[in-house]
Short mmCIF file of C-alpha atoms and ligand atoms in Angstrom, two decimals:
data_model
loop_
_atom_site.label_atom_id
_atom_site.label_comp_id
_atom_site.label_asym_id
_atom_site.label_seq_id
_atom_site.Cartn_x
_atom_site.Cartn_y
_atom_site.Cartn_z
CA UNK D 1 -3.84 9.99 -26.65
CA UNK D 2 -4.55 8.03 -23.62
CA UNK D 3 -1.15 6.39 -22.34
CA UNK D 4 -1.73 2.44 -21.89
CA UNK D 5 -3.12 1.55 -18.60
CA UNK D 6 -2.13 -2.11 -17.23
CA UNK D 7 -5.12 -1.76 -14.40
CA UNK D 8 -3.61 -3.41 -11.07
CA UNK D 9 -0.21 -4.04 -13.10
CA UNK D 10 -1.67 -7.17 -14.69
CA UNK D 11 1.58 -9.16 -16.81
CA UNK D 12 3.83 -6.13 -16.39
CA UNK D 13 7.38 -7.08 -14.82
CA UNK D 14 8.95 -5.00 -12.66
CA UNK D 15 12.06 -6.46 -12.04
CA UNK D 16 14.90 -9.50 -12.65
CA UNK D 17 15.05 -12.06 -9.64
CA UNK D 18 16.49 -15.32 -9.20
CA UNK D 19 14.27 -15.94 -6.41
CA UNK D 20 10.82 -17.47 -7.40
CA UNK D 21 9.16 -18.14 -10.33
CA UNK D 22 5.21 -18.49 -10.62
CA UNK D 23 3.93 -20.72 -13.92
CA UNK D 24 0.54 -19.52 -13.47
CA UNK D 25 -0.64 -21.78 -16.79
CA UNK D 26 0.86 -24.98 -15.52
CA UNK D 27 0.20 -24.47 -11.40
CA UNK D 28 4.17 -24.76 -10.71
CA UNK D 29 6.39 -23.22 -8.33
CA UNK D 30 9.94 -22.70 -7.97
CA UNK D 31 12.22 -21.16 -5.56
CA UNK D 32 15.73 -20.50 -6.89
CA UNK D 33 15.32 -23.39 -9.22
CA UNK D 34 13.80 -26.05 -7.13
CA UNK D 35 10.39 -27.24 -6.87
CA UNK D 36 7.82 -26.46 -4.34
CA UNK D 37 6.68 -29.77 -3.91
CA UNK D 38 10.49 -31.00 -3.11
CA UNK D 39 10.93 -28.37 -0.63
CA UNK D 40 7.56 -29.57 0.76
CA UNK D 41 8.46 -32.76 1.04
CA UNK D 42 11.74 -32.34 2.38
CA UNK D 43 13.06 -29.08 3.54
CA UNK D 44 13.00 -27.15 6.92
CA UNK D 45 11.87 -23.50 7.04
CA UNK D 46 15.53 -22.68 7.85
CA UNK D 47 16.91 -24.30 4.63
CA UNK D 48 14.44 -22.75 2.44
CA UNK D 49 15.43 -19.23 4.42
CA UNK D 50 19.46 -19.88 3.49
CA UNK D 51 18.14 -20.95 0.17
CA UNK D 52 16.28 -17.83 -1.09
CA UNK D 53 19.28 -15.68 1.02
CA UNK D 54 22.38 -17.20 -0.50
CA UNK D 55 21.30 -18.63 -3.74
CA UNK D 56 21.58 -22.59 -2.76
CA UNK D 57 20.89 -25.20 -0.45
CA UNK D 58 22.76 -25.41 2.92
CA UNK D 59 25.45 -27.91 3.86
CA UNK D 60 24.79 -29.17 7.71
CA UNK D 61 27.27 -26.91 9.10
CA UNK D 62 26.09 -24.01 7.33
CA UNK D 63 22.52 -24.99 8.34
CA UNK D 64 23.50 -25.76 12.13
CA UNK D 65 25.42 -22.10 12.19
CA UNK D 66 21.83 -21.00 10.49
CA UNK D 67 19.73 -22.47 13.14
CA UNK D 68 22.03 -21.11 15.83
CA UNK D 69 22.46 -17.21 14.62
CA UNK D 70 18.43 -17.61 14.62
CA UNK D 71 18.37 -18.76 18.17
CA UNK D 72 20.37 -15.99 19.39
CA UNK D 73 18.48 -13.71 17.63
CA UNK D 74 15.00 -14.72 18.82
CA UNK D 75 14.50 -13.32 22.09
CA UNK D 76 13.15 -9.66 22.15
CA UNK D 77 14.45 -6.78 24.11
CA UNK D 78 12.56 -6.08 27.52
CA UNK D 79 11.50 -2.23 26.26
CA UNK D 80 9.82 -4.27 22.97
CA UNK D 81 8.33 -6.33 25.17
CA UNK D 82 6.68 -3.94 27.73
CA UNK D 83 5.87 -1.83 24.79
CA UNK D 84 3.70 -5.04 23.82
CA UNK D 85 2.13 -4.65 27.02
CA UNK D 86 1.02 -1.60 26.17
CA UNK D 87 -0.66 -1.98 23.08
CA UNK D 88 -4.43 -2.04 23.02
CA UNK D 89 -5.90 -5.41 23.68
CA UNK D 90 -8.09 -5.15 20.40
CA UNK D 91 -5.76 -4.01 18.36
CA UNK D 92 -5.47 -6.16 15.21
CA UNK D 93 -2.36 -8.31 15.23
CA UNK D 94 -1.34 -7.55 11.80
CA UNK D 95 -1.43 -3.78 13.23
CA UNK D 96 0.76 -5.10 16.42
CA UNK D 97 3.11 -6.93 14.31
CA UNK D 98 3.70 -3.92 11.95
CA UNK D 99 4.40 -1.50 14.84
CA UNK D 100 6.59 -3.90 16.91
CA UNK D 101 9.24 -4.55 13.65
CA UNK D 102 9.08 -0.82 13.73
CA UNK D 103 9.84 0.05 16.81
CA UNK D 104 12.64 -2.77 17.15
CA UNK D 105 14.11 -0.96 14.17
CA UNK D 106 13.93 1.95 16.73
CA UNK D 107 16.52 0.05 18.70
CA UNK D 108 18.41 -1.31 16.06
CA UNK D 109 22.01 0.67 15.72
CA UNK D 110 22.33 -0.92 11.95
CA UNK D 111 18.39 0.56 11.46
CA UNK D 112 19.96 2.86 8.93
CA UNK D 113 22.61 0.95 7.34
CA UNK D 114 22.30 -0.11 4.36
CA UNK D 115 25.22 -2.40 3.27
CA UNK D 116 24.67 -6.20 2.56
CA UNK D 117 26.65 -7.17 5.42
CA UNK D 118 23.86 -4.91 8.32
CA UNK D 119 20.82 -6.01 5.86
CA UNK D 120 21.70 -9.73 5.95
CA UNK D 121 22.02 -9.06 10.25
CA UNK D 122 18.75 -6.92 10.33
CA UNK D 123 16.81 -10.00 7.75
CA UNK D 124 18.63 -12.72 10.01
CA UNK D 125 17.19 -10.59 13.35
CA UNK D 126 13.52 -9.83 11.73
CA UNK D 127 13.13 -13.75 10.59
CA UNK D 128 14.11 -14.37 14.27
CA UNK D 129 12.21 -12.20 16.05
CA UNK D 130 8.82 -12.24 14.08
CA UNK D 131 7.90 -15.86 15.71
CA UNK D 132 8.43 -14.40 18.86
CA UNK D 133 6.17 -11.24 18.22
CA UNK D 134 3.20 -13.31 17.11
CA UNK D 135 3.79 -15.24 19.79
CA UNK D 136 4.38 -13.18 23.08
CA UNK D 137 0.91 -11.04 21.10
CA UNK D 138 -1.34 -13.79 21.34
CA UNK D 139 -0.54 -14.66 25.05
CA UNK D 140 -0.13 -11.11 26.28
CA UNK D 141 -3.29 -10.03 24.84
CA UNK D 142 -4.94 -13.18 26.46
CA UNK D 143 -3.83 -12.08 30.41
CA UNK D 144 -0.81 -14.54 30.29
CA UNK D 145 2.58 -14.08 30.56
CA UNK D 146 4.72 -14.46 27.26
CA UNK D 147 7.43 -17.18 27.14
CA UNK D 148 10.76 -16.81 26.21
CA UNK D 149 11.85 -18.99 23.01
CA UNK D 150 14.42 -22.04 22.94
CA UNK D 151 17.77 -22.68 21.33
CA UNK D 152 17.00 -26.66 21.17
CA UNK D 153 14.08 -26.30 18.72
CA UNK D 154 13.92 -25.95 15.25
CA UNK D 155 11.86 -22.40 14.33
CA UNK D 156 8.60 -24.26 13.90
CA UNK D 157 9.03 -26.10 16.99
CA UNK D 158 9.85 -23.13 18.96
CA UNK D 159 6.63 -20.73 17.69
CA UNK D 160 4.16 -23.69 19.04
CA UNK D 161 6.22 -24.26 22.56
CA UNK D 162 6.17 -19.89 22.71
CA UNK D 163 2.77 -19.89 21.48
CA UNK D 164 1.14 -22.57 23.86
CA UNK D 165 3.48 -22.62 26.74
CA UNK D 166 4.30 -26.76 25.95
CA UNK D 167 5.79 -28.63 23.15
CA UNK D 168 3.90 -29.34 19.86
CA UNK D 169 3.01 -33.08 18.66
CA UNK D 170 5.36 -33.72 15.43
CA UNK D 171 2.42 -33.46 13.54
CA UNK D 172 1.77 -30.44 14.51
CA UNK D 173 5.18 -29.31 13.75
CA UNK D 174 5.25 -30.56 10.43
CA UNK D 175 2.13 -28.96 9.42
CA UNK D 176 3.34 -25.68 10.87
CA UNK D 177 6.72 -26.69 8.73
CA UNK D 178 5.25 -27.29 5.35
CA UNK D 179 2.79 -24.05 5.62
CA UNK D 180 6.26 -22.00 6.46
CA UNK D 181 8.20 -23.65 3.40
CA UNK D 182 5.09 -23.55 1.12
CA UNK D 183 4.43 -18.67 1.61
CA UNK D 184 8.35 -17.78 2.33
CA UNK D 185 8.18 -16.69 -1.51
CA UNK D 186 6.22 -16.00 -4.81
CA UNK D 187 6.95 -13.79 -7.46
CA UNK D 188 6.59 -10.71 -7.56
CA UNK D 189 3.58 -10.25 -5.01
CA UNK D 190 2.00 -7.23 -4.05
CA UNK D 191 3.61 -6.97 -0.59
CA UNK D 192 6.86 -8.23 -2.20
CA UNK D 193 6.59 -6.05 -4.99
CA UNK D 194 6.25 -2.89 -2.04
CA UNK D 195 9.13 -3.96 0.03
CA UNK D 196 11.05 -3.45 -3.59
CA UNK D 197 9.82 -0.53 -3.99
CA UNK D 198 10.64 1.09 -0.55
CA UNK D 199 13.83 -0.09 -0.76
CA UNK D 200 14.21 1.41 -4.51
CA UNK D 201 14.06 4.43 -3.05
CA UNK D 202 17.03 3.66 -1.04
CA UNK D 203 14.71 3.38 2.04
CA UNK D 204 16.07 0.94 4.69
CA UNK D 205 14.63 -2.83 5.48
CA UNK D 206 12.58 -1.67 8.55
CA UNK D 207 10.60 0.44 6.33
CA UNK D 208 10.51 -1.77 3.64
CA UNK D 209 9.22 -4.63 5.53
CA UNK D 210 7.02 -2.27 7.51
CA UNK D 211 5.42 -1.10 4.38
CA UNK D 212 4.99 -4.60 3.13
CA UNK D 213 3.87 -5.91 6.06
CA UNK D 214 0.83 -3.45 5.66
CA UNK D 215 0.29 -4.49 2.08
CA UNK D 216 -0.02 -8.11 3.13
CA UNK D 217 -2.71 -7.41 5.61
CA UNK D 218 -5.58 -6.87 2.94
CA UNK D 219 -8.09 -9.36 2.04
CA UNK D 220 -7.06 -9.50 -1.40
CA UNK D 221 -3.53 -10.72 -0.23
CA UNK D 222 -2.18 -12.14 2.82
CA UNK D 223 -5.76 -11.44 4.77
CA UNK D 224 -7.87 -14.00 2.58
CA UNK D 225 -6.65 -17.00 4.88
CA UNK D 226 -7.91 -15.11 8.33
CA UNK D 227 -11.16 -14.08 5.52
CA UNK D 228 -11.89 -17.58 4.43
CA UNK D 229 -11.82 -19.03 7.85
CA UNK D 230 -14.34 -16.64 8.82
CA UNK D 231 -16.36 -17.44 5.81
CA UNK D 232 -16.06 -21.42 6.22
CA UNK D 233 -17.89 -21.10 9.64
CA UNK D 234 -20.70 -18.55 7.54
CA UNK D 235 -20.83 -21.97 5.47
CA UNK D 236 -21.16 -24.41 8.61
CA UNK D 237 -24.11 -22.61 9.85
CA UNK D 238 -26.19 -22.00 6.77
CA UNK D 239 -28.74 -25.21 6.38
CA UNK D 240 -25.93 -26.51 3.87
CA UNK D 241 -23.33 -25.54 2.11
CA UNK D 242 -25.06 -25.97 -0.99
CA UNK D 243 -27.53 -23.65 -0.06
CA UNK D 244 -25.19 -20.90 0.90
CA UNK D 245 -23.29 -21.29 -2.39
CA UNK D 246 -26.30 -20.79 -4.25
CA UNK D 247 -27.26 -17.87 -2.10
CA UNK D 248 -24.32 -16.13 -1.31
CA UNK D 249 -21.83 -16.48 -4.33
CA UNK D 250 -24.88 -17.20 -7.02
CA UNK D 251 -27.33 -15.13 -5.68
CA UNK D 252 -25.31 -12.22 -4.33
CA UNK D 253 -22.11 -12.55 -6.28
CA UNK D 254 -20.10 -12.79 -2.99
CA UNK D 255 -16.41 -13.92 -3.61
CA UNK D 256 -14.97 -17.39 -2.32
CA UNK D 257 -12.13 -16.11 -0.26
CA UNK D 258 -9.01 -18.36 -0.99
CA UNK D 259 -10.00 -18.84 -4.61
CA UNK D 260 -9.06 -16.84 -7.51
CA UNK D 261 -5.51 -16.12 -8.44
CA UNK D 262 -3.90 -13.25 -10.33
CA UNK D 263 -1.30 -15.30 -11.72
CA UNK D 264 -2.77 -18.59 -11.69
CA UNK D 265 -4.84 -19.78 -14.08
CA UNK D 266 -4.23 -23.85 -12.84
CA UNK D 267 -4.41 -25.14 -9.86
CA UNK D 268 -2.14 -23.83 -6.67
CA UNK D 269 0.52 -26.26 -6.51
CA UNK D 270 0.55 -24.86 -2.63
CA UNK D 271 -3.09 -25.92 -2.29
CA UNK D 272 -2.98 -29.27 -2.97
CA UNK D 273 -0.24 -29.75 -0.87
CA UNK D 274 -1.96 -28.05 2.32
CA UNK D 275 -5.39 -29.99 1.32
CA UNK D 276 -2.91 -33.16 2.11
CA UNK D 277 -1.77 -31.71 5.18
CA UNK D 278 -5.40 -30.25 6.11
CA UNK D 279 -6.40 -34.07 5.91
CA UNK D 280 -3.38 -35.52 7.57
CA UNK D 281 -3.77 -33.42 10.80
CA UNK D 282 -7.62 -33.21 10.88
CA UNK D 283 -7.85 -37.49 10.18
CA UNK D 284 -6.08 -36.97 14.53
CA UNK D 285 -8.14 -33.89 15.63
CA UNK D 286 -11.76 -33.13 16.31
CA UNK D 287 -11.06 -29.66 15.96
CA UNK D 288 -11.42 -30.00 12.07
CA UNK D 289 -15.37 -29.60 11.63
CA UNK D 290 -14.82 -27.04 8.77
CA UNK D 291 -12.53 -29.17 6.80
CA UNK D 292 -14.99 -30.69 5.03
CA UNK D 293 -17.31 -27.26 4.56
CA UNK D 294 -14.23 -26.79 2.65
CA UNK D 295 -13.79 -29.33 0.79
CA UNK D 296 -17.58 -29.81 0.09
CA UNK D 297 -17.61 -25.82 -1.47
CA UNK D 298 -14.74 -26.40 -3.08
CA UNK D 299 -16.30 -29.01 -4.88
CA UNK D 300 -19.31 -27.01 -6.05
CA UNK D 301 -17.12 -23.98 -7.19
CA UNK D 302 -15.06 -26.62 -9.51
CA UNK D 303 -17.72 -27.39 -10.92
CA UNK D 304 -19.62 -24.14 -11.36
CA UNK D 305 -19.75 -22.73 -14.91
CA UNK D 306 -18.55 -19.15 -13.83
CA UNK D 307 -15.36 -20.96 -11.63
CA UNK D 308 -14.48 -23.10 -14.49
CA UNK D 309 -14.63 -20.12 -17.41
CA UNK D 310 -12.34 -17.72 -15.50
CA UNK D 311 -9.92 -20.42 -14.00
CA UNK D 312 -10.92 -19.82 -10.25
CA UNK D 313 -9.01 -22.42 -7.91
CA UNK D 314 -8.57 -22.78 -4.71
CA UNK D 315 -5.27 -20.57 -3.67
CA UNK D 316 -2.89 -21.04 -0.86
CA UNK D 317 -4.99 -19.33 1.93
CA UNK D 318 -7.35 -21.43 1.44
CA UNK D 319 -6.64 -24.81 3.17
CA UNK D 320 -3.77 -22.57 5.35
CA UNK D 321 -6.64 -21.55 7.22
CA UNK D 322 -7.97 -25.15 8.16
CA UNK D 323 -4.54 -26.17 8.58
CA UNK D 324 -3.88 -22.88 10.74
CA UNK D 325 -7.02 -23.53 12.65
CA UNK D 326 -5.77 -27.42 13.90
CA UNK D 327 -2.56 -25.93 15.15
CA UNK D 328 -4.44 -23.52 17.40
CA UNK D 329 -3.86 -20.37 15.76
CA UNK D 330 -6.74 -18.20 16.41
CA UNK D 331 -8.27 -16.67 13.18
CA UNK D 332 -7.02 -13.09 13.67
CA UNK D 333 -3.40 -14.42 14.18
CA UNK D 334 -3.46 -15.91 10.39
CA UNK D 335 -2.17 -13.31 8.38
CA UNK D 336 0.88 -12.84 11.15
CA UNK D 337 1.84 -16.31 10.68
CA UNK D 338 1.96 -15.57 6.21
CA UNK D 339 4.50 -13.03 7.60
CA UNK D 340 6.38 -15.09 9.88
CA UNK D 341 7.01 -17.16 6.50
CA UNK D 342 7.23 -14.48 3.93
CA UNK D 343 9.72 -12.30 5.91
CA UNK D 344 12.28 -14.69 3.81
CA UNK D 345 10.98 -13.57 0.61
CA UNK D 346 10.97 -10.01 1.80
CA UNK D 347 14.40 -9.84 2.90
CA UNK D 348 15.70 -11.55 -0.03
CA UNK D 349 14.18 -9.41 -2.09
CA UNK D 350 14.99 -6.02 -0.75
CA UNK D 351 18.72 -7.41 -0.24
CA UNK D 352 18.34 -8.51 -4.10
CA UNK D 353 17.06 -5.18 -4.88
CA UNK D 354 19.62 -3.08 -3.55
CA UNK D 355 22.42 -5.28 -5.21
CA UNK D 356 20.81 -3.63 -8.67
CA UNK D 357 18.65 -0.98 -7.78
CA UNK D 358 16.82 1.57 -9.69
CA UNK D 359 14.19 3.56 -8.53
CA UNK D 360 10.47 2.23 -9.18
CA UNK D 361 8.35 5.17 -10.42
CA UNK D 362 5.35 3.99 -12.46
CA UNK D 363 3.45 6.76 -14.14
CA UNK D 364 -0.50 7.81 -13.61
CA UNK D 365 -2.62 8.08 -16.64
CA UNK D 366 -4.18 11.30 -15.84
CA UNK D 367 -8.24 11.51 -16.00
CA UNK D 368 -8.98 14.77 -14.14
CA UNK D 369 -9.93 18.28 -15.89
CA UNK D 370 -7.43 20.49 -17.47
CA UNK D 371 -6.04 24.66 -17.80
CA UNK D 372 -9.15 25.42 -15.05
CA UNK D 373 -9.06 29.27 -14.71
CA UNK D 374 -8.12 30.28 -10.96
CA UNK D 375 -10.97 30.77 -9.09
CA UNK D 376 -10.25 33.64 -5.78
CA UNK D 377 -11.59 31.75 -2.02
CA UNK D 378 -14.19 34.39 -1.50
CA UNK D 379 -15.76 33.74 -4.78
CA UNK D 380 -15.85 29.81 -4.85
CA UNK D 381 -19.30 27.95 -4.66
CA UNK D 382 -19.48 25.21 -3.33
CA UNK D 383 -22.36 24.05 -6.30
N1 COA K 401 -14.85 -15.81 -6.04
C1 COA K 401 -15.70 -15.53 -7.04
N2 COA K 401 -15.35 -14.85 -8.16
C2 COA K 401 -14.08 -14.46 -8.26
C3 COA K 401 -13.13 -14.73 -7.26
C4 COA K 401 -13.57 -15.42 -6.11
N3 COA K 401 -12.72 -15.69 -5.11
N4 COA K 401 -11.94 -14.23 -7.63
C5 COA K 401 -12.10 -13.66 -8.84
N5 COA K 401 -13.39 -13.81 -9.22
C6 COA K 401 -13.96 -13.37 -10.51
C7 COA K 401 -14.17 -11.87 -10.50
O1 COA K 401 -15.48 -11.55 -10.06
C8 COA K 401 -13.95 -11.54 -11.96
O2 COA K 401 -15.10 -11.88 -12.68
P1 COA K 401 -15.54 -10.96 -13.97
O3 COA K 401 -14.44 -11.18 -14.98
O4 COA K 401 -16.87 -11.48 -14.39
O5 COA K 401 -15.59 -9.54 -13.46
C9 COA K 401 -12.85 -12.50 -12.39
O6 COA K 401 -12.97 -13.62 -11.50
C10 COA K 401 -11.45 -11.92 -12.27
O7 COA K 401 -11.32 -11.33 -10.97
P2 COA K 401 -10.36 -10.10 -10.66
O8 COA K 401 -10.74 -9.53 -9.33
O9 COA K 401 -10.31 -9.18 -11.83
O10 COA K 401 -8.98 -10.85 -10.58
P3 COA K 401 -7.66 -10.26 -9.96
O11 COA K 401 -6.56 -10.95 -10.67
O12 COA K 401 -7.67 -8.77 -9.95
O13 COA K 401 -7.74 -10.70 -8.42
C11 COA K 401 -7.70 -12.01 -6.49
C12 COA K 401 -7.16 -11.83 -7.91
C13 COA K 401 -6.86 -13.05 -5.76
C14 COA K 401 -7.60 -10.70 -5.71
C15 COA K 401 -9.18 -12.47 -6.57
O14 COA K 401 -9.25 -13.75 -7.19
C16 COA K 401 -9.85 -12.49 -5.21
O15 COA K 401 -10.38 -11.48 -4.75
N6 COA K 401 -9.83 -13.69 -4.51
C17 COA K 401 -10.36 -13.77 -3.19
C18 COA K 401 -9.34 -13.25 -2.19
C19 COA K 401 -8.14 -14.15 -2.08
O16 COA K 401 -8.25 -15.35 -1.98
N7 COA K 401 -6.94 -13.54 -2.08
C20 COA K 401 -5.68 -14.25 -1.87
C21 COA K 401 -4.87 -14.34 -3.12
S1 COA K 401 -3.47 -15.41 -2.88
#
């Protein structure tokens, strides 16, 4: 008898954390106990990080000693950054990003140690470093020169002023701020859920957030922001957006990317909070023209029949990427900046993992033929 097959691991848990919790019915979201919309409203990116890594908010000194491990961290070694020099010019920054935590785990002397104390150093050096990656990637491959990060600025702060060479408007900052706080965690998420299970194998957190950093590059996960901004200027030049709703997603059965949500079946909690900040920042720029394509499709998938009967919101990449877009983050850099948050929610939960690990080996329902009688090479046909 057929063994029973939860396709794509739909409802199965995998594992205890104290981390994050999803309510997919009600559109909530918690990290270690708080809510998303109070870390929204008033948390840094570095409290949240010291948050999902010890278990509770940070006292000032604790947050100031935070802030200032992170600055010494963030520079990168001159051999990482030549080797960034080298890469190909095309390459696809998720592909850069995923090579260049590799090879700094190269030149990492705790790369294979796996106690708490070297895994909260390497998670403390990766959270660091990752802002600087993205950042020294988009100038390099650009013909400029990348520039070297601050110790006066807060981690938000300091990605804009590496990215663009001067400081960010506040606005700006607290966009970029909010966006960080809003990905650093949920649930048990596909790329999450890979980092656990490299790590169940005892692996170390290089190649567990290698690994995961390839899982979050697909469309279906951490991709969909850099795949909806590329759809939402499709939208802008079809004769309207109505038009290209009926067309593409009626007529064709093309997905909305940034809708849909395996474990939501209300609205994002995260969405409605970027929509704000989409708003905020695009009422002061002109850069915004796709805002409202966005808001205008959004509208006709809400209320669509086919949206409304299987729950199909808008998700978190979907305003990210308008909100992304008025920073000045090019489209290809969006799914590096979902890592530069969720490297908190990584680390956490590999260091979470090893602190009760078991290995994860799921089994395969087997569908292939049976007792096939051994057939010699020189008698095989290839029919
Ligand atoms: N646009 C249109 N229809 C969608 C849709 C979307 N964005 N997302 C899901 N659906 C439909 C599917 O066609 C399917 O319809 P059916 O029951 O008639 O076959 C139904 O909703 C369920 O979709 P399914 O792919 O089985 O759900 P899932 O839980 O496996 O996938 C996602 C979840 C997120 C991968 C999916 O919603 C999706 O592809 N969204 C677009 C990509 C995206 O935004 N990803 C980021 C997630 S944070």
């Amino acid at each position: 008898m057929a063994e029973e097959l939860k396709k794509g691991l739909e409802g199965v848990v995998v594992a205890d954390t104290r981390l994050s919790k999803v309510f997919g019915d009600i559109g909530k979201l918690i990290y270690v106990g708080y809510d998303i919309r109070d870390l929204a409203a008033h948390a840094s990116f570095e409290e949240v990080v010291y948050l999902l890594w010890y278990g509770k908010l940070p006292t000032q000194p604790q947050l100031n000693q935070l802030q200032a491990r992170l600055h010494a961290e963030a520079a990168l070694h001159p051999s990482i950054l030549q080797a960034l020099k080298g890469y190909p010019t095309g390459a696809h920054p998720m592909a850069v990003l995923r090579t260049a935590v590799s090879q700094i785990g190269l030149n990492d002397p705790d790369a294979e140690d796996n106690s708490q104390d070297a895994n909260y150093r390497k998670a403390l050096s990766l959270t660091a470093k990752i802002p600087t990656i993205i950042a020294a990637w988009a100038r390099i491959r650009a013909g400029k020169e990348p520039v070297a990060p601050r110790d006066d600025l807060g981690l938000a702060a300091n990605f804009l002023w590496m990215l663009h060479g001067h400081e960010a408007s506040q606005a700006e900052v607290n966009a970029l701020n909010v966006y960080l706080v809003l990905l650093a965690d949920h649930g048990m998420n596909a790329s999450t859920f890979t980092s656990r299970v490299v790590t169940s194998t005892e692996g170390d957190m290089y190649s567990a957030v290698v690994a995961a950093i390839g899982s979050l590059k697909g469309p279906k996960h951490g991709g969909a922001n850099e795949a909806a901004m590329r759809m939402f200027r499709e939208v802008a030049e079809a004769p309207s957006v109505k038009e290209w709703f009926e067309s593409e997603v009626k007529g064709k059965g093309r997905r909305i990317m940034g809708m849909g949500h395996r474990v939501y079946k209300a609205p994002d909690p995260r969405a409605a909070i970027l929509k704000q900040h989409a708003q905020a920042i695009c009422g002061t720029s002109e850069k915004c023209v796709l805002l409202g394509v966005a808001e205008e499709l959004e509208a006709l998938a809400l209320a669509d029949p086919y949206f409304v009967e299987r729950s199909l919101y808008a998700n978190v990449d979907y305003y990210s990427a308008i909100v992304l877009d008025a920073i000045g983050i090019e489209t290809d850099m969006m799914t590096p900046m979902f890592a530069m948050s969720r490297i908190a929610g990584w680390s956490a939960h590999i260091i979470e993992q090893w602190n009760d690990n078991r290995l994860i080996r799921p089994r395969g329902n087997y569908v292939g033929p049976v007792d096939l009688a051994w057939v010699p090479l020189d008698e095989r046909r290839d029919d």
